Coordinates of C-alpha atoms in Angstrom, one line a residue:
X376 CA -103.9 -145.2 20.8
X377 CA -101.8 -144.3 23.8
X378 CA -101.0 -147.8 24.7
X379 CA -100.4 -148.6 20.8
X380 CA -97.5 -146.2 20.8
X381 CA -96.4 -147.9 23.5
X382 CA -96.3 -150.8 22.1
X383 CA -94.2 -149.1 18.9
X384 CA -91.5 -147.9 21.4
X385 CA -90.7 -151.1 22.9
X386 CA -90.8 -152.8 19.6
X387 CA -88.2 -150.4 17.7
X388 CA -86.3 -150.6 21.4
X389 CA -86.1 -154.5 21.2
X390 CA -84.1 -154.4 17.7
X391 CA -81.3 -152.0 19.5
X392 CA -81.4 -154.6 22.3
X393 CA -80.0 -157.1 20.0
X394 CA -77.2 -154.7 19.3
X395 CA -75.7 -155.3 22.7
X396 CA -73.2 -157.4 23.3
X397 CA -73.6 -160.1 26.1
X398 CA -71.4 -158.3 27.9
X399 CA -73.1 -154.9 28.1
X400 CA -76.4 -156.7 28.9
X401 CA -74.1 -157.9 31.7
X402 CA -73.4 -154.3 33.0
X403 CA -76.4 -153.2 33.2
X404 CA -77.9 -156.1 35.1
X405 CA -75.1 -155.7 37.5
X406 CA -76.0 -151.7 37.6
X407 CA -79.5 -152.5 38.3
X408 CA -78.6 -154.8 41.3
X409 CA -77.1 -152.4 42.8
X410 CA -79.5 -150.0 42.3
X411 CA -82.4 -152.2 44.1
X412 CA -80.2 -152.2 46.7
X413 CA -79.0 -148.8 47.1
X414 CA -82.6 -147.5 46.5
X415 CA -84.4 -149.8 48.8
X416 CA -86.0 -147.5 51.0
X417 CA -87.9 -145.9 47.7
X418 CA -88.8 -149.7 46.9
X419 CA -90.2 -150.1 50.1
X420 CA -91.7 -147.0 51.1
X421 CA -94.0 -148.1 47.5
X422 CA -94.2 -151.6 48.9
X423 CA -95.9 -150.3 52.1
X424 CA -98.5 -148.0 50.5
X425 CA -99.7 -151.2 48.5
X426 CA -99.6 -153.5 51.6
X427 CA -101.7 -150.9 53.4
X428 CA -104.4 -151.8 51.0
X429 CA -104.3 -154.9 51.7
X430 CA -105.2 -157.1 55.3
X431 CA -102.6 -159.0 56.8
X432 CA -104.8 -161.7 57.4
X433 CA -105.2 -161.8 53.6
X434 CA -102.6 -165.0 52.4
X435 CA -101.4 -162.6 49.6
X436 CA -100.2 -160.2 51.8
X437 CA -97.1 -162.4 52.1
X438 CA -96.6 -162.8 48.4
X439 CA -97.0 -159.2 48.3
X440 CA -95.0 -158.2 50.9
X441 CA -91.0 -157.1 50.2
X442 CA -88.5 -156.7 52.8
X443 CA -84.6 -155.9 52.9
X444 CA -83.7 -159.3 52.9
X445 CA -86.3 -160.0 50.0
X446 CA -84.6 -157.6 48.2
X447 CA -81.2 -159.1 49.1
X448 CA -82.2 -161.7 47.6
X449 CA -84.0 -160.2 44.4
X450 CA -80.5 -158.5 43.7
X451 CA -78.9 -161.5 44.3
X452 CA -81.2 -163.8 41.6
X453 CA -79.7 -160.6 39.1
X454 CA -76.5 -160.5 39.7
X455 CA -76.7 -165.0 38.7
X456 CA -78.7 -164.4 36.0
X457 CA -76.1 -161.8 35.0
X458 CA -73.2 -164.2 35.3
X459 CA -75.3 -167.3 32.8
X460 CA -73.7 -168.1 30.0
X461 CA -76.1 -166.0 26.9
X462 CA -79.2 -168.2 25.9
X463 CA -78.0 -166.4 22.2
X464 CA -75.9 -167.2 19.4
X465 CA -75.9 -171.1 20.9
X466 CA -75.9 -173.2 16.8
X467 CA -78.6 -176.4 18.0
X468 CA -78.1 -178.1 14.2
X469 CA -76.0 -177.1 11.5
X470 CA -75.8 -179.5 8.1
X471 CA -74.3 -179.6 4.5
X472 CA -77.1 -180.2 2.0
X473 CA -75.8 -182.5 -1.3
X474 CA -76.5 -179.3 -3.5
X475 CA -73.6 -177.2 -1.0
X476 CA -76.0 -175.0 0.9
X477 CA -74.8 -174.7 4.1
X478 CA -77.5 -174.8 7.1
X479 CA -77.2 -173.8 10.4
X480 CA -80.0 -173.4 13.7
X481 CA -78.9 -170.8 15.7
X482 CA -81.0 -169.3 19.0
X483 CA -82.4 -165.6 18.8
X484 CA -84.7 -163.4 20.8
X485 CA -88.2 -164.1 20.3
X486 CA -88.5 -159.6 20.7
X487 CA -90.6 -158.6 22.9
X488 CA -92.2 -160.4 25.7
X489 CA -96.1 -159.6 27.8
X490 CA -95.9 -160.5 31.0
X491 CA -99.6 -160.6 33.0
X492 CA -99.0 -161.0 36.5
X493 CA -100.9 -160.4 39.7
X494 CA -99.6 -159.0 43.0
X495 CA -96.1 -160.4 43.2
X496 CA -93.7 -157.2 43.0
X497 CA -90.5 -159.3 42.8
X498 CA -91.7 -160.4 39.2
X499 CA -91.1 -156.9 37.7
X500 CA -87.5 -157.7 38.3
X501 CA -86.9 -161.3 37.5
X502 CA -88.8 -160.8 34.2
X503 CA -86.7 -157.9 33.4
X504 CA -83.6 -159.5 34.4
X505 CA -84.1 -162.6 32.1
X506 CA -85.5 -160.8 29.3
X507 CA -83.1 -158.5 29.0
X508 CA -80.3 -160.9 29.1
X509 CA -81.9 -162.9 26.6
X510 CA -82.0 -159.8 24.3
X511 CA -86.1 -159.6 24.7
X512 CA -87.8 -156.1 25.3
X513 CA -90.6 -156.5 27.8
X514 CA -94.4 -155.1 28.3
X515 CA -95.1 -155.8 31.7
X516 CA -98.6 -155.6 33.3
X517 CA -99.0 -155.9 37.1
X518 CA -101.9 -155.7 39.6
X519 CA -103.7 -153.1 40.8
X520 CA -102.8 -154.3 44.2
X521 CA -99.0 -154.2 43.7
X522 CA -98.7 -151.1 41.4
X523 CA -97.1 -148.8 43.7
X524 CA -94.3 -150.9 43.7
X525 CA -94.5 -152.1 40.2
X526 CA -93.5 -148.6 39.2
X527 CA -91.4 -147.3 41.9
X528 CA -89.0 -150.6 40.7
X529 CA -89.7 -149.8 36.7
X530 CA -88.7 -146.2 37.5
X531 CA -85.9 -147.7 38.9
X532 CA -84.9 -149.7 36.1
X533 CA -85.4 -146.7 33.6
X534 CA -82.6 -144.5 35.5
X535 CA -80.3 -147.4 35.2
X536 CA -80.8 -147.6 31.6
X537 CA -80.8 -144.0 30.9
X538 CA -77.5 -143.7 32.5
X539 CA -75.7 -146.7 30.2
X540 CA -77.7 -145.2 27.0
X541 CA -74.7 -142.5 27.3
X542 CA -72.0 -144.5 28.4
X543 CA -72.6 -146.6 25.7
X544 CA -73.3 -143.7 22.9
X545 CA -76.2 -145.1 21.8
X546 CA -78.7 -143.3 19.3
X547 CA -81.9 -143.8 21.6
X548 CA -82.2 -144.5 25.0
X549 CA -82.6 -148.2 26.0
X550 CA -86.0 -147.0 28.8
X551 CA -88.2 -148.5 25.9
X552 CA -86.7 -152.0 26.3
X553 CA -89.0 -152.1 29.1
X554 CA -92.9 -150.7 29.7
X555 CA -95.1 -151.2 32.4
X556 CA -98.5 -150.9 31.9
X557 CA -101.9 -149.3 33.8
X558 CA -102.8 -152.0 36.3
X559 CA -106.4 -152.0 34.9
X560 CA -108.6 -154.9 33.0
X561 CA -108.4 -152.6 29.9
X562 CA -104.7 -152.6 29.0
X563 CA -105.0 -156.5 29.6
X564 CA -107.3 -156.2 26.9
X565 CA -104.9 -153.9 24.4
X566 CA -102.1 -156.3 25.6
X567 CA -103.5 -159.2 24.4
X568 CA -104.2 -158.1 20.9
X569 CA -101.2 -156.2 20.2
X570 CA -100.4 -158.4 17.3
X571 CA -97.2 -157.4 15.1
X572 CA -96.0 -155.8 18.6
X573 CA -96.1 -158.5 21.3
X574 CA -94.1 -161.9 20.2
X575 CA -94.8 -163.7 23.2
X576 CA -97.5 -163.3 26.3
X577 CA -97.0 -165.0 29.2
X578 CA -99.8 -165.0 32.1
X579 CA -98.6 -165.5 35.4
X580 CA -101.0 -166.3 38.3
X581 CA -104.5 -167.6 39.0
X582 CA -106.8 -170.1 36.9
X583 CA -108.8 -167.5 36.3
X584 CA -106.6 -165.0 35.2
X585 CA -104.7 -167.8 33.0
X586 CA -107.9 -169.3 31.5
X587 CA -109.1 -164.9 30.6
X588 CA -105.8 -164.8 28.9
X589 CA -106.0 -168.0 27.1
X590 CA -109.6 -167.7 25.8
X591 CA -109.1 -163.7 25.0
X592 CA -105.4 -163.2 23.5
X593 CA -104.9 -162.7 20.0
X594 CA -100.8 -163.0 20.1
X595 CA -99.0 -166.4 21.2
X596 CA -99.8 -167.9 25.2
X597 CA -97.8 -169.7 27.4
X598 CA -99.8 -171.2 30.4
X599 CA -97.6 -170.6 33.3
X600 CA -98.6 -170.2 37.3
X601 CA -102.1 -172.2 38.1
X602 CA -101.1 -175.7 40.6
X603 CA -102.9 -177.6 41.9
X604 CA -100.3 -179.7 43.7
X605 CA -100.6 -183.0 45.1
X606 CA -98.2 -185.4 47.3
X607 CA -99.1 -188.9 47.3
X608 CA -97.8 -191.0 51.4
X609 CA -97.0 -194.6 50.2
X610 CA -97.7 -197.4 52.0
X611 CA -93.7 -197.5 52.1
X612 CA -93.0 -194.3 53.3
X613 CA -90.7 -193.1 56.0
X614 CA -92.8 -191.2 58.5
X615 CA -90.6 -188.4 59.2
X616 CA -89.3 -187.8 56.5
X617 CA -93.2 -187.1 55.3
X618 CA -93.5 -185.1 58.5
X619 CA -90.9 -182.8 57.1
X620 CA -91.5 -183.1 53.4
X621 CA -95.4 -182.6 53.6
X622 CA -94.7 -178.9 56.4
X623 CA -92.0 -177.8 54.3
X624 CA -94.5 -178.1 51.0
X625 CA -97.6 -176.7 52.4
X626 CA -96.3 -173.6 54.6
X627 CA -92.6 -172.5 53.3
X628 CA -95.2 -169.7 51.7
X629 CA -98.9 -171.3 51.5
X630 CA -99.6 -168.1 48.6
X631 CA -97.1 -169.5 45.9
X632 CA -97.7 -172.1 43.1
X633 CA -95.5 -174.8 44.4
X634 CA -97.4 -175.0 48.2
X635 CA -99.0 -178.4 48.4
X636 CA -102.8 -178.6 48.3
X637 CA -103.8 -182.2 48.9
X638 CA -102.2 -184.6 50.8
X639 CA -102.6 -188.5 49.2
X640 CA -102.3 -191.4 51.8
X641 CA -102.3 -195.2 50.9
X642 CA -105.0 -197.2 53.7
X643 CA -102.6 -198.8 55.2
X644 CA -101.1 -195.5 56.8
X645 CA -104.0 -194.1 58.2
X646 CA -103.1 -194.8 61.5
X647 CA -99.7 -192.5 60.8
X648 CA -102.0 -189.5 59.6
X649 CA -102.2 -187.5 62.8
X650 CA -98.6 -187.9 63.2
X651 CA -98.0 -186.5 59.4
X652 CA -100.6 -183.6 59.7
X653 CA -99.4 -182.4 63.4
X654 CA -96.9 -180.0 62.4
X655 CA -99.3 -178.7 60.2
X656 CA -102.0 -178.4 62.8
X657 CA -99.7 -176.3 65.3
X658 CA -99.0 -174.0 62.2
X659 CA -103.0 -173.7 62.2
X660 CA -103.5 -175.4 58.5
X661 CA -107.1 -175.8 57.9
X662 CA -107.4 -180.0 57.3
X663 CA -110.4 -180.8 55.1
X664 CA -110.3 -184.9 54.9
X665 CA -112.4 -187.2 53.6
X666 CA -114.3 -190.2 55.3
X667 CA -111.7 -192.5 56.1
X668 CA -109.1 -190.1 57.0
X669 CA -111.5 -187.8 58.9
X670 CA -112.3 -190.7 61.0
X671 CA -109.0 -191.8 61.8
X672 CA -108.3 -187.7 62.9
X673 CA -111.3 -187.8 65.1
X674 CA -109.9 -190.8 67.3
X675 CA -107.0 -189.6 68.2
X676 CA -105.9 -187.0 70.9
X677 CA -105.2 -184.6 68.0
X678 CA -108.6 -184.0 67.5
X679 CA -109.5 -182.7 70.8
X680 CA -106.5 -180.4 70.5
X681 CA -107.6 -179.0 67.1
X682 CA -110.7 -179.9 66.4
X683 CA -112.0 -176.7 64.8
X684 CA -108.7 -177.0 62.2
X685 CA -110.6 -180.4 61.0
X686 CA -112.9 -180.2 58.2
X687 CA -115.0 -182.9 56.4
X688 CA -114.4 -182.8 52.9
X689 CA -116.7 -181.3 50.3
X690 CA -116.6 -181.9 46.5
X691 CA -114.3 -178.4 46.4
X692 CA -112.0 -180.0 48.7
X693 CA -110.0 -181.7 46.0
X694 CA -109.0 -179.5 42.8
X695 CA -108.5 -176.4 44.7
X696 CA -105.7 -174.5 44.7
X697 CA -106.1 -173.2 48.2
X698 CA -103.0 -170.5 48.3
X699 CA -103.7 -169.9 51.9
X700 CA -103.1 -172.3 55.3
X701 CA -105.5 -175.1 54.0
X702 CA -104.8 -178.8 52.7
X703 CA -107.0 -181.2 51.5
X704 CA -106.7 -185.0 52.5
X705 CA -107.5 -187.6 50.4
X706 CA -107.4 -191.8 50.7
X707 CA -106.6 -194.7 48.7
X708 CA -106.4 -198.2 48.7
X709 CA -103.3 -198.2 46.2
X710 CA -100.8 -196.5 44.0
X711 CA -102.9 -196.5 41.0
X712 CA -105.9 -194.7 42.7
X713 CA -103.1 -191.7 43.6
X714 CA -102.4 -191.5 40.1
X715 CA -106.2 -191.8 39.0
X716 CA -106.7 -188.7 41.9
X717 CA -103.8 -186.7 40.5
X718 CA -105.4 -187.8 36.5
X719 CA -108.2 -186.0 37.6
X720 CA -107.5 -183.4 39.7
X721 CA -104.2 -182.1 39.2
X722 CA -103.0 -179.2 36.9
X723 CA -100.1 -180.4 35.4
X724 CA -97.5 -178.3 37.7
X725 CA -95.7 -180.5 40.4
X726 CA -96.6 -183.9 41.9
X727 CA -95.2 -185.8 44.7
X728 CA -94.5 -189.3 46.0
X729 CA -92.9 -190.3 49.5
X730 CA -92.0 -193.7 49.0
X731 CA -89.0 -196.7 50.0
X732 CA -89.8 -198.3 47.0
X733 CA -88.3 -197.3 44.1
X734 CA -90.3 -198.9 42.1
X735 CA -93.7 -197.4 42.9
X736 CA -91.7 -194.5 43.0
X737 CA -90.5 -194.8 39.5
X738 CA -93.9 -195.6 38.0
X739 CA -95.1 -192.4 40.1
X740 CA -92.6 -190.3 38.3
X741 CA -93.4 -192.0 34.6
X742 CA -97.2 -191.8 34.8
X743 CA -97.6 -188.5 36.2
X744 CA -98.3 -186.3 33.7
X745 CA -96.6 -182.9 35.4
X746 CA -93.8 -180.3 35.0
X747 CA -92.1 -181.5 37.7
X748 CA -92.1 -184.9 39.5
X749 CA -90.7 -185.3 43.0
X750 CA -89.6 -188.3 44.9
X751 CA -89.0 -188.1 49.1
X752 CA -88.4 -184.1 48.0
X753 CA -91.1 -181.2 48.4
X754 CA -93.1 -179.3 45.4
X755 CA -91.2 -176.3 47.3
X756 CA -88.2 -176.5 44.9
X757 CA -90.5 -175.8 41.8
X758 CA -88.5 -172.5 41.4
X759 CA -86.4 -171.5 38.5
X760 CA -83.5 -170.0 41.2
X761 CA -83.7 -173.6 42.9
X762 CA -83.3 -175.8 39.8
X763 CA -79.9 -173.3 39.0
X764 CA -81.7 -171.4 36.2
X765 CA -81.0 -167.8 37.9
X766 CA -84.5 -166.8 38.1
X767 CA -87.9 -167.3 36.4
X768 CA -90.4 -166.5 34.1
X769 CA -92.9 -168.7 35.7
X770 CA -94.1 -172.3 35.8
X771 CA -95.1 -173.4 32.1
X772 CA -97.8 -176.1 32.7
X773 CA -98.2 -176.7 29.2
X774 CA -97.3 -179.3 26.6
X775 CA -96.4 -177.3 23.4
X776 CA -92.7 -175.3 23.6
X777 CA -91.5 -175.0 27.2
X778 CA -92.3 -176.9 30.5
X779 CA -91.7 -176.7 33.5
X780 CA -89.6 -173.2 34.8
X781 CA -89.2 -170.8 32.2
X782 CA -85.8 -169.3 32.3
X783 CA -83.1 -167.8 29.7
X784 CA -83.2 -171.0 27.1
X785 CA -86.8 -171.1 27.6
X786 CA -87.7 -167.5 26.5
X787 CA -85.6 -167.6 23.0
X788 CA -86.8 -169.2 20.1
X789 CA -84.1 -169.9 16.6
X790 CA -84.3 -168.9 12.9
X791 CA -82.4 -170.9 10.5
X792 CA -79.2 -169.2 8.5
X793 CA -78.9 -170.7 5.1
X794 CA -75.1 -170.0 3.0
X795 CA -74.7 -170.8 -0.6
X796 CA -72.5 -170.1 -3.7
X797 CA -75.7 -169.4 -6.3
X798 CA -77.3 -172.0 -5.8
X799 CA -80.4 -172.3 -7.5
X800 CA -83.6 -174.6 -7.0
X801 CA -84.5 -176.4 -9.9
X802 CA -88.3 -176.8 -11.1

């Protein structure tokens, strides 16, 4: 019942939302910006009592972890998404029907927006961020593991918004625009069946987590987060530019949904594979190849260098997403196997292909079926900032309604607006 009134609140809070103007919203984003900056210490006095939960050696420590320049950054993503052009009000289709009714598609809010998302601290903020600047109310869930932070930045957030509920002379206070949850399994559970409460639920992290929300919710899903990523070495590409491409992919940060999990190299450039994987060996990546590739490692002087960082293949191998310093290698004879591996295994998030020839590498990018499909470029970009959006929801890996990064268009939906002069229908 507790979390049910909950729910209430931020649904009679999302229809003052849409009172703002674009411009307000604006303000306040700005206000909050500031505030993560000028607050920081309480942000990351939070941050460390959840890190000291957790083990460094742990590969979602990193994820987990929030520093000044992190936060920098965080504040930066706000202040963008601040200066957007509003996702609202935009007319998509607008006709003249014979009988003088007047119809017109215009973007709105969906209302108010679940968020499920595991121990990533800077999402509390870019879901709040686009949400409210897309006029949505959010109901935010986080991990146990980061929940410290979660509501040190939510507490945060609420002071911001008490303060422009009186400048603005509004009736209620605008806190309610955005809840954060208990981090335990049971308000997942209230969450996902808050019909006539909660528009939209987005799930941000794991395949297991995703596939519990999928297979439990009551109230709309969009599939975000899982990736298992692959990048296919042509027989035409340019060694370092792989070198680089493939490093960049799998460590920039080995936790995060973009990192690169299987490495896919044509025959003919076996003989280049100890040069490719190198850079990833010295960064102590765990290298589980397969026959041909393993072989190839194994006579070479890389192999007595790093010989326990080179694992056979098992069935696992392939179809993991590893999240942690550990890459798969698979081999094929031509382009079509790559896309039969990535048929099979991939999960629809990013794919690559390093490749001189433009035409393999435009039948890579037409006959992967993915979000996002990179040639001689690294899964790394995957990122809602990167691709100019501001921030991001998450990664929709999904079909139906959005794909790809979520951002401020992705998160409205439109309601048509029908004028007449009496019109009548006849029978």
């Amino acid at each position: 019942m507790q979390l049910k009134e909950t729910f209430q609140q931020v649904k009679q809070a999302s229809r003052q939302l849409a009172q703002l103007s674009d411009s307000q919203r604006n303000d306040i984003l700005s206000a909050v910006a500031d505030a993560i900056i000028i607050n920081k210490e309480r942000i990351l006095k939070a941050n460390a009592q959840d890190l000291a939960k957790m083990s460094k050696e742990n590969p979602l420590y990193d994820r987990l972890q929030l520093t000044e320049s992190r936060l920098e950054g965080i504040a930066s993503d706000m202040r963008n998404v601040a200066s957007l052009p509003s996702p609202l009000g935009h007319v998509t289709k607008q006709k003249t029907l014979p009988n003088g009714l007047r119809l017109c598609r215009v973007s709105v809010p969906f209302g108010v927006i679940g968020m499920i998302y595991e121990a990533r601290p800077n999402v509390t903020f870019d879901v709040f961020s686009l949400c409210f600047k897309s006029g949505n109310a959010c109901v935010l869930k986080g991990g146990k593991d980061a929940d410290c932070s979660n509501r040190e930045e939510v507490a945060i957030i609420h002071e911001v918004l008490e303060k422009f509920s009186s400048l603005f002379n509004l009736q209620s206070s605008l806190k309610d625009v955005v809840a954060l949850l208990p981090a335990t399994h049971e308000a997942t559970g209230e969450m996902l069946g808050a019909v006539g409460y909660i528009d939209l639920c987005i799930p941000r992290g794991g395949r297991k987590l995703i596939d519990f929300v999928r297979d439990n919710a009551r109230i709309p899903v969009i599939e975000t987060g899982a990736g298992v990523v692959n990048t296919y070495f042509d027989k035409e590409g340019d060694l370092e530019m792989g070198r680089n491409i493939v490093l960049n992919a799998k460590t920039r940060r080995v936790s995060v949904c973009n990192a690169l999990d299987c490495l896919i190299i044509h025959r003919d450039r076996l003989s280049d594979l100890p040069a490719l994987i190198e850079p990833l060996l010295e960064k102590n990546v765990t290298i589980y190849a397969d026959e041909q590739a393993f072989a190839t490692v194994a006579g070479s002087t890389l192999y007595t260098l790093h010989s326990k960082l080179i694992e056979h293949a098992s069935d696992d191998s392939f179809g993991t997403e590893f999240m942690d310093y550990k890459m798969a290698v698979k081999t094929v004879d031509s382009i079509d196997q790559a896309l039969a591996h990535i048929q099979q295994y991939g999960s629809g998030h990013s794919e690559a292909i390093i490749t001189a020839d433009e035409n393999a590498a435009r039948m890579f990018q037409q006959q992967v079926d993915a979000a996002c499909v990179y040639w001689n470029a690294p899964t790394s970009f995957t990122d809602g900032a990167q691709f100019g959006l501001g921030a991001e929801i998450g990664i929709s890996t999904q079909k139906l309604g959005p794909r790809g990064p979520m951002a401020l268009e992705e998160i409205t939906t439109y309601k048509w607006l029908i004028e007449g002069e009496g019109q009548v229908r006849k029978p």
